[in-house]
Coordinates of C-alpha atoms and ligand atoms in Angstrom, one line a residue:
M1 CA -26.5 -1.2 24.2
R2 CA -24.2 0.7 26.6
A3 CA -24.2 3.6 24.2
V4 CA -28.0 3.6 24.0
E5 CA -28.3 3.4 27.8
Q6 CA -25.7 6.1 28.4
A7 CA -27.4 8.4 25.8
A8 CA -30.8 8.0 27.5
I9 CA -29.2 8.7 30.9
A10 CA -27.1 11.6 29.6
S11 CA -30.3 13.2 28.1
G12 CA -31.8 13.4 31.5
R13 CA -34.8 11.4 30.3
V14 CA -34.2 8.6 32.7
T15 CA -31.7 7.5 35.4
G16 CA -29.8 4.3 35.6
L17 CA -31.7 3.4 38.7
E18 CA -35.0 3.8 36.9
L19 CA -33.8 1.7 34.0
M20 CA -32.7 -1.0 36.6
E21 CA -36.1 -0.9 38.2
R22 CA -37.8 -1.2 34.9
A23 CA -35.6 -4.1 33.9
G24 CA -36.2 -5.9 37.2
R25 CA -39.9 -5.3 37.0
A26 CA -40.0 -6.7 33.4
V27 CA -38.3 -9.9 34.6
A28 CA -40.7 -10.2 37.6
D29 CA -43.7 -9.7 35.4
V30 CA -42.6 -12.5 33.0
I31 CA -42.1 -14.8 36.0
T32 CA -45.6 -14.0 37.3
E33 CA -47.3 -14.1 33.8
R34 CA -45.7 -17.5 33.1
R35 CA -46.6 -18.8 36.6
L36 CA -43.0 -20.1 37.0
G37 CA -43.7 -20.7 40.7
T38 CA -46.0 -23.5 41.8
S39 CA -48.2 -21.8 44.5
N40 CA -50.7 -24.6 45.3
D41 CA -52.0 -26.3 48.4
T42 CA -49.1 -28.7 48.6
N43 CA -46.6 -26.0 48.0
P44 CA -48.3 -22.8 49.2
T45 CA -45.2 -20.6 48.8
A46 CA -43.2 -20.6 45.6
R47 CA -39.4 -20.5 46.3
A48 CA -36.9 -18.5 44.3
L49 CA -33.1 -18.6 44.5
V50 CA -31.5 -15.3 43.2
I51 CA -27.8 -15.4 42.3
C52 CA -26.4 -11.9 42.1
G53 CA -23.0 -10.9 40.7
P54 CA -20.8 -7.9 41.3
G55 CA -22.3 -5.5 38.7
N56 CA -25.5 -4.0 37.5
N57 CA -26.8 -7.4 36.4
G58 CA -26.7 -8.3 40.1
G59 CA -28.5 -5.0 40.7
D60 CA -31.4 -6.2 38.4
G61 CA -31.4 -9.4 40.5
F62 CA -31.9 -7.5 43.8
V63 CA -34.9 -5.7 42.1
V64 CA -36.4 -9.1 41.1
A65 CA -35.9 -10.5 44.6
R66 CA -37.7 -7.5 46.2
L67 CA -40.6 -7.7 43.7
L68 CA -41.0 -11.5 44.0
H69 CA -41.0 -11.2 47.8
I70 CA -43.7 -8.5 47.6
R71 CA -45.7 -10.9 45.4
G72 CA -45.6 -13.7 48.0
W73 CA -42.6 -15.7 47.0
Q74 CA -40.0 -17.1 49.5
V75 CA -36.8 -15.6 48.2
D76 CA -33.1 -16.6 49.0
V77 CA -30.5 -14.2 47.7
F78 CA -26.8 -14.9 47.2
L79 CA -24.1 -12.4 46.2
Y80 CA -20.7 -12.9 44.8
G81 CA -18.5 -10.0 45.8
D82 CA -18.4 -7.3 48.4
P83 CA -21.6 -5.2 48.7
D84 CA -19.5 -2.1 49.2
T85 CA -18.0 -2.4 45.8
L86 CA -21.3 -2.8 43.9
P87 CA -22.0 0.0 41.4
P88 CA -24.2 2.7 42.9
D89 CA -27.5 1.6 41.3
A90 CA -26.9 -2.0 42.3
K91 CA -25.9 -1.0 45.9
V92 CA -29.2 0.9 46.2
N93 CA -31.1 -2.2 45.3
H94 CA -28.9 -4.4 47.5
D95 CA -29.8 -2.2 50.4
L96 CA -33.5 -2.2 49.5
W97 CA -33.5 -6.0 49.4
S98 CA -31.5 -6.2 52.7
V99 CA -34.5 -4.6 54.5
L100 CA -36.6 -7.7 53.5
G101 CA -34.1 -10.5 53.9
P102 CA -30.4 -11.5 54.2
V103 CA -27.9 -11.5 51.4
H104 CA -25.8 -14.7 51.7
P105 CA -22.3 -14.8 50.4
L106 CA -22.1 -17.1 47.4
A107 CA -19.3 -19.1 49.0
S108 CA -21.9 -20.3 51.6
F109 CA -24.1 -21.7 48.9
P110 CA -23.0 -25.4 49.1
A111 CA -23.5 -25.5 52.9
F112 CA -26.9 -23.7 52.6
C113 CA -28.2 -26.1 49.9
E114 CA -26.9 -29.4 51.4
P115 CA -29.6 -30.1 53.9
L116 CA -32.4 -29.1 51.4
A117 CA -34.4 -31.7 49.5
P118 CA -33.7 -32.2 45.9
L119 CA -35.3 -29.5 43.8
P120 CA -35.7 -27.1 46.8
F121 CA -36.5 -24.2 44.5
D122 CA -39.2 -23.5 41.9
L123 CA -37.0 -21.0 40.2
L124 CA -33.4 -19.9 39.9
V125 CA -32.9 -16.3 38.8
D126 CA -29.5 -15.8 37.1
A127 CA -28.3 -12.3 37.9
A128 CA -24.6 -13.1 38.0
F129 CA -23.3 -11.4 34.9
G130 CA -24.9 -9.6 31.9
I131 CA -23.1 -7.7 29.1
G132 CA -20.1 -7.0 31.3
L133 CA -18.7 -10.5 31.6
T134 CA -15.1 -10.4 30.4
R135 CA -13.6 -13.6 31.8
P136 CA -14.7 -17.2 32.5
L137 CA -17.0 -17.6 35.5
P138 CA -15.4 -17.9 39.0
Q139 CA -15.7 -21.3 40.5
E140 CA -18.4 -20.3 42.9
F141 CA -20.9 -19.7 40.0
R142 CA -19.8 -22.9 38.3
T143 CA -20.8 -24.9 41.4
V144 CA -24.3 -23.4 41.3
F145 CA -24.7 -23.9 37.5
T146 CA -23.5 -27.5 37.7
H147 CA -26.1 -28.3 40.4
L148 CA -28.7 -26.5 38.2
S149 CA -27.8 -28.5 35.1
S150 CA -27.8 -31.8 37.0
G151 CA -31.5 -31.0 37.7
E152 CA -31.2 -31.2 41.5
L153 CA -31.6 -27.5 42.3
A154 CA -34.5 -25.7 40.7
R155 CA -37.5 -26.6 38.5
S156 CA -36.7 -23.8 36.0
C157 CA -34.2 -21.0 35.5
V158 CA -34.7 -17.4 34.2
A159 CA -31.5 -15.5 33.1
I160 CA -31.5 -11.7 33.3
D161 CA -30.3 -10.1 30.1
I162 CA -27.9 -13.0 29.0
P163 CA -27.2 -16.4 30.7
S164 CA -24.0 -15.9 32.8
G165 CA -20.9 -17.4 31.3
L166 CA -21.9 -16.5 27.8
C167 CA -20.3 -13.6 25.9
A168 CA -23.1 -11.2 24.8
D169 CA -21.3 -10.3 21.6
T170 CA -20.4 -13.7 20.3
G171 CA -22.7 -16.2 22.1
T172 CA -19.6 -18.2 23.0
V173 CA -19.1 -19.7 26.5
L174 CA -16.0 -18.2 28.1
R175 CA -13.8 -21.2 28.9
P176 CA -10.9 -21.1 31.3
A177 CA -7.5 -22.3 30.1
A178 CA -6.6 -25.9 30.7
D179 CA -4.8 -26.5 34.0
P180 CA -1.0 -27.3 34.1
A181 CA -1.8 -31.0 33.5
G182 CA -3.7 -30.1 30.4
R183 CA -7.1 -30.9 31.9
W184 CA -10.1 -28.8 30.9
P185 CA -12.9 -28.1 33.4
A186 CA -16.2 -30.0 32.8
A187 CA -18.3 -28.2 30.3
E188 CA -21.5 -28.0 32.4
G189 CA -21.4 -25.2 34.9
L190 CA -19.2 -23.0 32.7
A191 CA -22.4 -21.1 31.8
C192 CA -26.0 -21.0 33.1
K193 CA -28.4 -23.1 31.1
A194 CA -31.6 -21.1 31.2
D195 CA -35.2 -22.0 30.3
L196 CA -36.0 -18.4 29.7
T197 CA -33.8 -15.3 29.1
V198 CA -35.4 -11.9 29.6
T199 CA -33.4 -9.2 27.8
F200 CA -34.0 -5.4 27.3
H201 CA -34.5 -3.1 24.3
T202 CA -33.2 -5.5 21.7
A203 CA -31.8 -9.0 21.4
K204 CA -28.0 -9.2 21.5
P205 CA -25.9 -11.1 19.0
G206 CA -25.0 -13.6 21.8
H207 CA -28.7 -14.6 22.1
L208 CA -28.8 -15.8 18.5
T209 CA -25.3 -17.1 17.6
G210 CA -22.8 -19.6 18.8
D211 CA -23.8 -21.4 22.0
G212 CA -26.5 -18.7 22.6
P213 CA -29.6 -20.6 21.5
R214 CA -28.6 -23.7 23.5
Y215 CA -28.1 -21.7 26.8
C216 CA -30.7 -19.0 26.5
G217 CA -33.9 -21.1 26.1
T218 CA -36.8 -18.8 25.1
V219 CA -35.6 -15.2 24.6
I220 CA -38.1 -12.5 25.6
V221 CA -37.2 -8.9 24.7
K222 CA -38.8 -6.3 27.0
D223 CA -38.9 -2.6 26.4
I224 CA -37.5 -0.5 29.2
G225 CA -38.2 2.8 27.6
L226 CA -34.8 3.4 26.0
Ligands
LIG1 N1 -26.3 0.4 32.5 C1 -27.6 0.5 32.9 O1 -28.1 1.6 33.2 C2 -28.4 -0.7 33.0 C3 -27.8 -2.0 33.0 N2 -28.6 -3.1 33.2 C4 -28.0 -4.3 33.6 O2 -26.6 -4.2 33.8 C5 -25.9 -5.2 33.2 C6 -24.5 -4.7 32.8 O3 -23.9 -4.3 34.1 P1 -22.3 -4.2 34.3 O4 -22.1 -3.9 35.7 O5 -21.7 -3.4 33.2 O6 -21.9 -5.7 34.0 P2 -22.2 -7.0 34.7 O7 -23.3 -6.9 35.7 O8 -22.4 -8.0 33.6 O9 -21.0 -7.4 35.6 C7 -19.7 -7.2 35.2 C8 -18.9 -6.9 36.5 O10 -18.3 -8.1 36.9 C9 -16.9 -8.0 36.6 N3 -16.5 -9.2 35.9 C10 -16.6 -9.5 34.6 N4 -16.2 -10.8 34.4 C11 -16.0 -11.3 35.6 C12 -15.5 -12.6 36.0 N5 -15.3 -13.6 35.2 N6 -15.3 -12.8 37.3 C13 -15.5 -11.8 38.2 N7 -15.9 -10.5 37.9 C14 -16.1 -10.3 36.6 C15 -16.7 -6.7 35.8 O11 -15.5 -6.1 36.2 C16 -18.0 -5.9 36.2 O12 -17.7 -5.2 37.3 C17 -26.7 -5.5 32.0 O13 -26.4 -6.8 31.5 C18 -28.1 -5.4 32.5 O14 -28.5 -6.6 33.2 C19 -30.0 -2.9 33.4 O15 -30.7 -4.0 33.0 C20 -30.6 -1.8 32.6 C21 -29.9 -0.5 33.1
LIG2 K1 -27.3 -13.1 33.8

């Protein structure tokens, strides 16, 4: 996938930023088409929680946040990591989102969510990690995904490219080592359990093998012109 993306960019046919915009738009279009937000008289404004990671998957998340906001959603965005160390395309989209709303540090998530009613969100958008995940998820993400899997956070979840915590090549959940006392962390929260995964150009092995089917939910492949 990286080789295909890099070849398209190197050919001058498309830029990484254009690919990111197309990817984000593809995700936002699926959310709109499938009416994943309940905009009705009792809940006039659908609410989305977008969790962004430190790479270009996070960049896709900032694009989705901006597009949902434009489409009338109330959007809350959290970021793991320092905005100034985001890759260039992701930083551009971080800055575009920042004109529309705040970017909360992920560490502030528990305090932010505590006073909210159960199920405060219609939708959680998982933009933490994509094909670049190399190690088990940091604790901050596991807190979010544990709340998600206990059903107290959001009505549904869309993962961008691959559910975070899952290796895109093997479909296995990246598990941290046992602690010195030999205790393993609880299984839920180690990866995002999505209802829907929107991926680009082609399905990855991790969508179809190992834990993939259990964590991806319905996989939708969108063309981004590669
Ligand atoms: N390349 C393109 O033009 C497009 C890419 N798309 C999206 O980008 C991601 C892949 O982006 P990349 O930055 O390579 O990887 P990730 O966003 O998955 O982030 C990895 C990032 O995080 C660091 N990291 C890895 N594991 C951990 C960890 N356990 N804890 C902390 N940090 C971790 C790693 O060093 C990287 O910096 C792809 O999936 C698409 O969503 C666009 O969609 C299309 C254009
Ligand atoms: K993801």
